[in-house]
Amino acid sequence: MALKTQFSTYDFECGTDEAGRGCLAGPVTAAAVILPSDFVNTILNDSKQLSGKKRMLLKPIIEAKSLSYGIQHVFEDEIDSINILNASIKAMHGSIEQLTIEPDYIIVDGNKFKPYNSIPYKTIIKGDGKYLNIAAASILAKTYRDLYMEKIHEEFPMYNWKKNKGYPTKEHRLAIEKYGVTKYHRKSFRLLPEQYRLDL
C-alpha cells in the first residue's frame, strides 16, 4: 500500500519519529521532516521494514529533497533521569526545534506526545507505515543513531554495537554479564534478566 504524503491539509506538516527506545545502551534519537507536497519515493517505508543498506541509500535522498529536517539525540544519563518516554518526546521536540521552517502541523509516530509551541498535532499508531514524512523521519532517526553506535563501538568493541546497535540481543547481554556496564549503558534499564541482575 502506497504511503500518503501527509495527514493534514496544512502547507508545512512535519512528521516525527524516534529510534532506539528499547536499547540498553546509547541515545534515543529522533528526527523531524517536512517534505514537499510533490515528494515521491517508491522505496521509502517504515525503517523497520527496510534493510540497513536501503536506509543508508534513502538518507541522502531525504536530506536533499526535504524542505527541512532536524535530528536530536537524548543521551543515557538524561534517559535515566527523566525516563525513556519523556526522553523520546524530548528528542522529538528537539528535532522539531531544529527545523528551519516552523511546521503548521505535527504528526507523530505512536500514541504519546506533548504539545510543542502550541502547534496542533496528531499521534498515529504505526504512522511510519502510513505517511511519508513520518517514514522519512524514522529513516533519519535510525540511520543517525546507527552511525553514532558504530562510532562508540570503536571504544568498546566487546559489546558489538556496530552490529546490535545497543539493542538487548543475547550477545549484548552476555557481554554485559562478562564485562559489566559502560558509561553508554542506561543504568535505569533492566540490563540483564533477573538471575544475572548486576549491582548497579
mmCIF file of N, CA and C in Angstrom, residues 44-119:
data_model
loop_
_atom_site.group_PDB
_atom_site.id
_atom_site.type_symbol
_atom_site.label_atom_id
_atom_site.label_comp_id
_atom_site.label_asym_id
_atom_site.label_seq_id
_atom_site.Cartn_x
_atom_site.Cartn_y
_atom_site.Cartn_z
ATOM 1 N N LEU A 44 10.667 4.264 -0.008
ATOM 2 C CA LEU A 44 10.508 4.783 1.347
ATOM 3 C C LEU A 44 9.344 4.114 2.083
ATOM 4 N N ASN A 45 9.675 3.620 3.295
ATOM 5 C CA ASN A 45 8.687 2.946 4.134
ATOM 6 C C ASN A 45 9.175 3.026 5.566
ATOM 7 N N ASP A 46 8.407 2.491 6.483
ATOM 8 C CA ASP A 46 8.823 2.350 7.874
ATOM 9 C C ASP A 46 10.233 1.753 7.905
ATOM 10 N N SER A 47 11.149 2.417 8.639
ATOM 11 C CA SER A 47 12.558 1.990 8.637
ATOM 12 C C SER A 47 12.724 0.531 9.047
ATOM 13 N N LYS A 48 11.802 0.014 9.893
ATOM 14 C CA LYS A 48 11.927 -1.379 10.351
ATOM 15 C C LYS A 48 11.654 -2.375 9.232
ATOM 16 N N GLN A 49 10.994 -1.908 8.167
ATOM 17 C CA GLN A 49 10.686 -2.790 7.027
ATOM 18 C C GLN A 49 11.819 -2.820 5.988
ATOM 19 N N LEU A 50 12.841 -1.992 6.193
ATOM 20 C CA LEU A 50 13.892 -1.859 5.184
ATOM 21 C C LEU A 50 15.225 -2.372 5.707
ATOM 22 N N SER A 51 16.065 -2.810 4.788
ATOM 23 C CA SER A 51 17.419 -3.249 5.169
ATOM 24 C C SER A 51 18.263 -2.018 5.509
ATOM 25 N N GLY A 52 19.334 -2.262 6.252
ATOM 26 C CA GLY A 52 20.256 -1.171 6.588
ATOM 27 C C GLY A 52 20.805 -0.492 5.342
ATOM 28 N N LYS A 53 21.047 -1.271 4.311
ATOM 29 C CA LYS A 53 21.583 -0.735 3.053
ATOM 30 C C LYS A 53 20.581 0.232 2.410
ATOM 31 N N LYS A 54 19.301 -0.174 2.396
ATOM 32 C CA LYS A 54 18.260 0.698 1.807
ATOM 33 C C LYS A 54 18.077 1.968 2.627
ATOM 34 N N ARG A 55 18.156 1.827 3.954
ATOM 35 C CA ARG A 55 18.033 3.019 4.807
ATOM 36 C C ARG A 55 19.149 4.015 4.506
ATOM 37 N N MET A 56 20.367 3.494 4.344
ATOM 38 C CA MET A 56 21.505 4.381 4.060
ATOM 39 C C MET A 56 21.408 5.006 2.661
ATOM 40 N N LEU A 57 20.780 4.299 1.734
ATOM 41 C CA LEU A 57 20.554 4.870 0.391
ATOM 42 C C LEU A 57 19.525 5.998 0.457
ATOM 43 N N LEU A 58 18.507 5.807 1.303
ATOM 44 C CA LEU A 58 17.434 6.801 1.421
ATOM 45 C C LEU A 58 17.865 8.050 2.185
ATOM 46 N N LYS A 59 18.810 7.889 3.115
ATOM 47 C CA LYS A 59 19.210 9.014 3.981
ATOM 48 C C LYS A 59 19.572 10.267 3.179
ATOM 49 N N PRO A 60 20.528 10.208 2.209
ATOM 50 C CA PRO A 60 20.874 11.433 1.464
ATOM 51 C C PRO A 60 19.739 11.947 0.583
ATOM 52 N N ILE A 61 18.870 11.041 0.116
ATOM 53 C CA ILE A 61 17.731 11.460 -0.719
ATOM 54 C C ILE A 61 16.767 12.304 0.129
ATOM 55 N N ILE A 62 16.466 11.816 1.332
ATOM 56 C CA ILE A 62 15.561 12.542 2.232
ATOM 57 C C ILE A 62 16.173 13.897 2.602
ATOM 58 N N GLU A 63 17.470 13.875 2.910
ATOM 59 C CA GLU A 63 18.145 15.121 3.293
ATOM 60 C C GLU A 63 18.114 16.145 2.153
ATOM 61 N N ALA A 64 18.292 15.661 0.929
ATOM 62 C CA ALA A 64 18.337 16.568 -0.232
ATOM 63 C C ALA A 64 16.954 17.061 -0.634
ATOM 64 N N LYS A 65 15.957 16.188 -0.533
ATOM 65 C CA LYS A 65 14.618 16.526 -1.063
ATOM 66 C C LYS A 65 13.697 17.175 -0.032
ATOM 67 N N SER A 66 13.980 16.986 1.255
ATOM 68 C CA SER A 66 13.071 17.560 2.265
ATOM 69 C C SER A 66 13.170 19.086 2.254
ATOM 70 N N LEU A 67 12.092 19.732 2.646
ATOM 71 C CA LEU A 67 12.124 21.194 2.792
ATOM 72 C C LEU A 67 12.951 21.561 4.017
ATOM 73 N N SER A 68 12.909 20.702 5.028
ATOM 74 C CA SER A 68 13.705 20.896 6.238
ATOM 75 C C SER A 68 13.695 19.606 7.049
ATOM 76 N N TYR A 69 14.786 19.349 7.768
ATOM 77 C CA TYR A 69 14.807 18.202 8.680
ATOM 78 C C TYR A 69 15.666 18.545 9.895
ATOM 79 N N GLY A 70 15.400 17.871 11.003
ATOM 80 C CA GLY A 70 16.173 18.048 12.225
ATOM 81 C C GLY A 70 16.417 16.706 12.896
ATOM 82 N N ILE A 71 17.547 16.601 13.609
ATOM 83 C CA ILE A 71 17.920 15.358 14.312
ATOM 84 C C ILE A 71 18.285 15.723 15.745
ATOM 85 N N GLN A 72 17.871 14.907 16.697
ATOM 86 C CA GLN A 72 18.237 15.165 18.097
ATOM 87 C C GLN A 72 18.496 13.863 18.835
ATOM 88 N N HIS A 73 19.667 13.779 19.487
ATOM 89 C CA HIS A 73 19.955 12.661 20.401
ATOM 90 C C HIS A 73 19.615 13.110 21.828
ATOM 91 N N VAL A 74 19.052 12.211 22.627
ATOM 92 C CA VAL A 74 18.986 12.414 24.080
ATOM 93 C C VAL A 74 19.751 11.232 24.684
ATOM 94 N N PHE A 75 20.768 11.558 25.476
ATOM 95 C CA PHE A 75 21.724 10.529 25.903
ATOM 96 C C PHE A 75 21.320 9.812 27.188
ATOM 97 N N GLU A 76 22.075 8.744 27.459
ATOM 98 C CA GLU A 76 21.703 7.782 28.508
ATOM 99 C C GLU A 76 21.515 8.410 29.896
ATOM 100 N N ASP A 77 22.352 9.378 30.267
ATOM 101 C CA ASP A 77 22.201 9.984 31.604
ATOM 102 C C ASP A 77 20.832 10.636 31.742
ATOM 103 N N GLU A 78 20.428 11.323 30.673
ATOM 104 C CA GLU A 78 19.125 12.003 30.718
ATOM 105 C C GLU A 78 17.974 10.990 30.652
ATOM 106 N N ILE A 79 18.168 9.922 29.876
ATOM 107 C CA ILE A 79 17.157 8.847 29.831
ATOM 108 C C ILE A 79 16.954 8.293 31.240
ATOM 109 N N ASP A 80 18.067 8.049 31.950
ATOM 110 C CA ASP A 80 17.980 7.521 33.318
ATOM 111 C C ASP A 80 17.311 8.519 34.264
ATOM 112 N N SER A 81 17.507 9.792 33.987
ATOM 113 C CA SER A 81 16.987 10.834 34.872
ATOM 114 C C SER A 81 15.495 11.112 34.648
ATOM 115 N N ILE A 82 15.054 11.140 33.386
ATOM 116 C CA ILE A 82 13.658 11.564 33.123
ATOM 117 C C ILE A 82 12.762 10.443 32.599
ATOM 118 N N ASN A 83 13.302 9.274 32.356
ATOM 119 C CA ASN A 83 12.689 8.047 31.826
ATOM 120 C C ASN A 83 12.608 8.072 30.303
ATOM 121 N N ILE A 84 12.479 6.905 29.725
ATOM 122 C CA ILE A 84 12.619 6.753 28.268
ATOM 123 C C ILE A 84 11.474 7.424 27.503
ATOM 124 N N LEU A 85 10.274 7.406 28.046
ATOM 125 C CA LEU A 85 9.162 8.056 27.339
ATOM 126 C C LEU A 85 9.399 9.563 27.252
ATOM 127 N N ASN A 86 9.722 10.182 28.384
ATOM 128 C CA ASN A 86 9.988 11.623 28.379
ATOM 129 C C ASN A 86 11.199 11.967 27.522
ATOM 130 N N ALA A 87 12.216 11.087 27.552
ATOM 131 C CA ALA A 87 13.415 11.321 26.729
ATOM 132 C C ALA A 87 13.072 11.241 25.245
ATOM 133 N N SER A 88 12.198 10.299 24.876
ATOM 134 C CA SER A 88 11.788 10.157 23.465
ATOM 135 C C SER A 88 11.056 11.413 22.994
ATOM 136 N N ILE A 89 10.147 11.908 23.836
ATOM 137 C CA ILE A 89 9.391 13.113 23.473
ATOM 138 C C ILE A 89 10.318 14.328 23.437
ATOM 139 N N LYS A 90 11.260 14.394 24.380
ATOM 140 C CA LYS A 90 12.228 15.499 24.386
ATOM 141 C C LYS A 90 13.067 15.485 23.102
ATOM 142 N N ALA A 91 13.461 14.292 22.668
ATOM 143 C CA ALA A 91 14.236 14.173 21.416
ATOM 144 C C ALA A 91 13.398 14.644 20.227
ATOM 145 N N MET A 92 12.111 14.284 20.205
ATOM 146 C CA MET A 92 11.238 14.720 19.105
ATOM 147 C C MET A 92 11.079 16.239 19.120
ATOM 148 N N HIS A 93 10.864 16.807 20.293
ATOM 149 C CA HIS A 93 10.766 18.267 20.405
ATOM 150 C C HIS A 93 12.058 18.926 19.914
ATOM 151 N N GLY A 94 13.193 18.354 20.320
ATOM 152 C CA GLY A 94 14.492 18.909 19.906
ATOM 153 C C GLY A 94 14.696 18.860 18.403
ATOM 154 N N SER A 95 14.231 17.772 17.780
ATOM 155 C CA SER A 95 14.389 17.663 16.317
ATOM 156 C C SER A 95 13.479 18.662 15.598
ATOM 157 N N ILE A 96 12.281 18.898 16.141
ATOM 158 C CA ILE A 96 11.357 19.875 15.537
ATOM 159 C C ILE A 96 11.943 21.290 15.670
ATOM 160 N N GLU A 97 12.572 21.528 16.811
ATOM 161 C CA GLU A 97 13.171 22.848 17.075
ATOM 162 C C GLU A 97 14.245 23.200 16.036
ATOM 163 N N GLN A 98 14.900 22.183 15.500
ATOM 164 C CA GLN A 98 15.968 22.425 14.518
ATOM 165 C C GLN A 98 15.463 22.727 13.111
ATOM 166 N N LEU A 99 14.182 22.526 12.869
ATOM 167 C CA LEU A 99 13.650 22.788 11.524
ATOM 168 C C LEU A 99 13.795 24.267 11.179
ATOM 169 N N THR A 100 14.180 24.552 9.939
ATOM 170 C CA THR A 100 14.329 25.946 9.514
ATOM 171 C C THR A 100 12.987 26.551 9.109
ATOM 172 N N ILE A 101 11.973 25.697 8.940
ATOM 173 C CA ILE A 101 10.610 26.156 8.671
ATOM 174 C C ILE A 101 9.779 25.728 9.879
ATOM 175 N N GLU A 102 9.042 26.657 10.476
ATOM 176 C CA GLU A 102 8.202 26.241 11.600
ATOM 177 C C GLU A 102 7.001 25.484 11.047
ATOM 178 N N PRO A 103 6.768 24.253 11.492
ATOM 179 C CA PRO A 103 5.629 23.496 10.957
ATOM 180 C C PRO A 103 4.287 24.079 11.387
ATOM 181 N N ASP A 104 3.274 23.918 10.520
ATOM 182 C CA ASP A 104 1.899 24.312 10.855
ATOM 183 C C ASP A 104 1.196 23.185 11.603
ATOM 184 N N TYR A 105 1.723 21.958 11.420
ATOM 185 C CA TYR A 105 1.053 20.771 11.969
ATOM 186 C C TYR A 105 2.118 19.705 12.167
ATOM 187 N N ILE A 106 1.948 18.883 13.195
ATOM 188 C CA ILE A 106 2.933 17.831 13.504
ATOM 189 C C ILE A 106 2.204 16.489 13.550
ATOM 190 N N ILE A 107 2.744 15.494 12.856
ATOM 191 C CA ILE A 107 2.228 14.134 13.059
ATOM 192 C C ILE A 107 3.339 13.275 13.647
ATOM 193 N N VAL A 108 2.944 12.466 14.614
ATOM 194 C CA VAL A 108 3.891 11.750 15.465
ATOM 195 C C VAL A 108 3.640 10.259 15.361
ATOM 196 N N ASP A 109 4.723 9.489 15.188
ATOM 197 C CA ASP A 109 4.558 8.039 15.203
ATOM 198 C C ASP A 109 4.298 7.582 16.636
ATOM 199 N N GLY A 110 3.280 6.747 16.823
ATOM 200 C CA GLY A 110 2.991 6.224 18.165
ATOM 201 C C GLY A 110 1.767 6.890 18.760
ATOM 202 N N ASN A 111 1.644 6.785 20.081
ATOM 203 C CA ASN A 111 0.440 7.319 20.736
ATOM 204 C C ASN A 111 0.749 8.263 21.886
ATOM 205 N N LYS A 112 2.022 8.684 22.019
ATOM 206 C CA LYS A 112 2.393 9.574 23.121
ATOM 207 C C LYS A 112 3.166 10.782 22.586
ATOM 208 N N PHE A 113 2.732 11.961 23.024
ATOM 209 C CA PHE A 113 3.415 13.195 22.653
ATOM 210 C C PHE A 113 2.978 14.270 23.632
ATOM 211 N N LYS A 114 3.738 15.354 23.687
ATOM 212 C CA LYS A 114 3.340 16.516 24.486
ATOM 213 C C LYS A 114 3.309 17.710 23.549
ATOM 214 N N PRO A 115 2.410 18.659 23.772
ATOM 215 C CA PRO A 115 2.310 19.803 22.867
ATOM 216 C C PRO A 115 3.656 20.507 22.685
ATOM 217 N N TYR A 116 3.893 20.938 21.457
ATOM 218 C CA TYR A 116 5.115 21.674 21.141
ATOM 219 C C TYR A 116 4.715 23.051 20.585
ATOM 220 N N ASN A 117 5.088 24.116 21.306
ATOM 221 C CA ASN A 117 4.821 25.506 20.861
ATOM 222 C C ASN A 117 3.377 25.730 20.416
ATOM 223 N N SER A 118 2.443 25.072 21.044
ATOM 224 C CA SER A 118 1.002 25.167 20.710
ATOM 225 C C SER A 118 0.670 24.876 19.245
ATOM 226 N N ILE A 119 1.570 24.129 18.565
ATOM 227 C CA ILE A 119 1.295 23.702 17.181
ATOM 228 C C ILE A 119 0.352 22.491 17.251
#
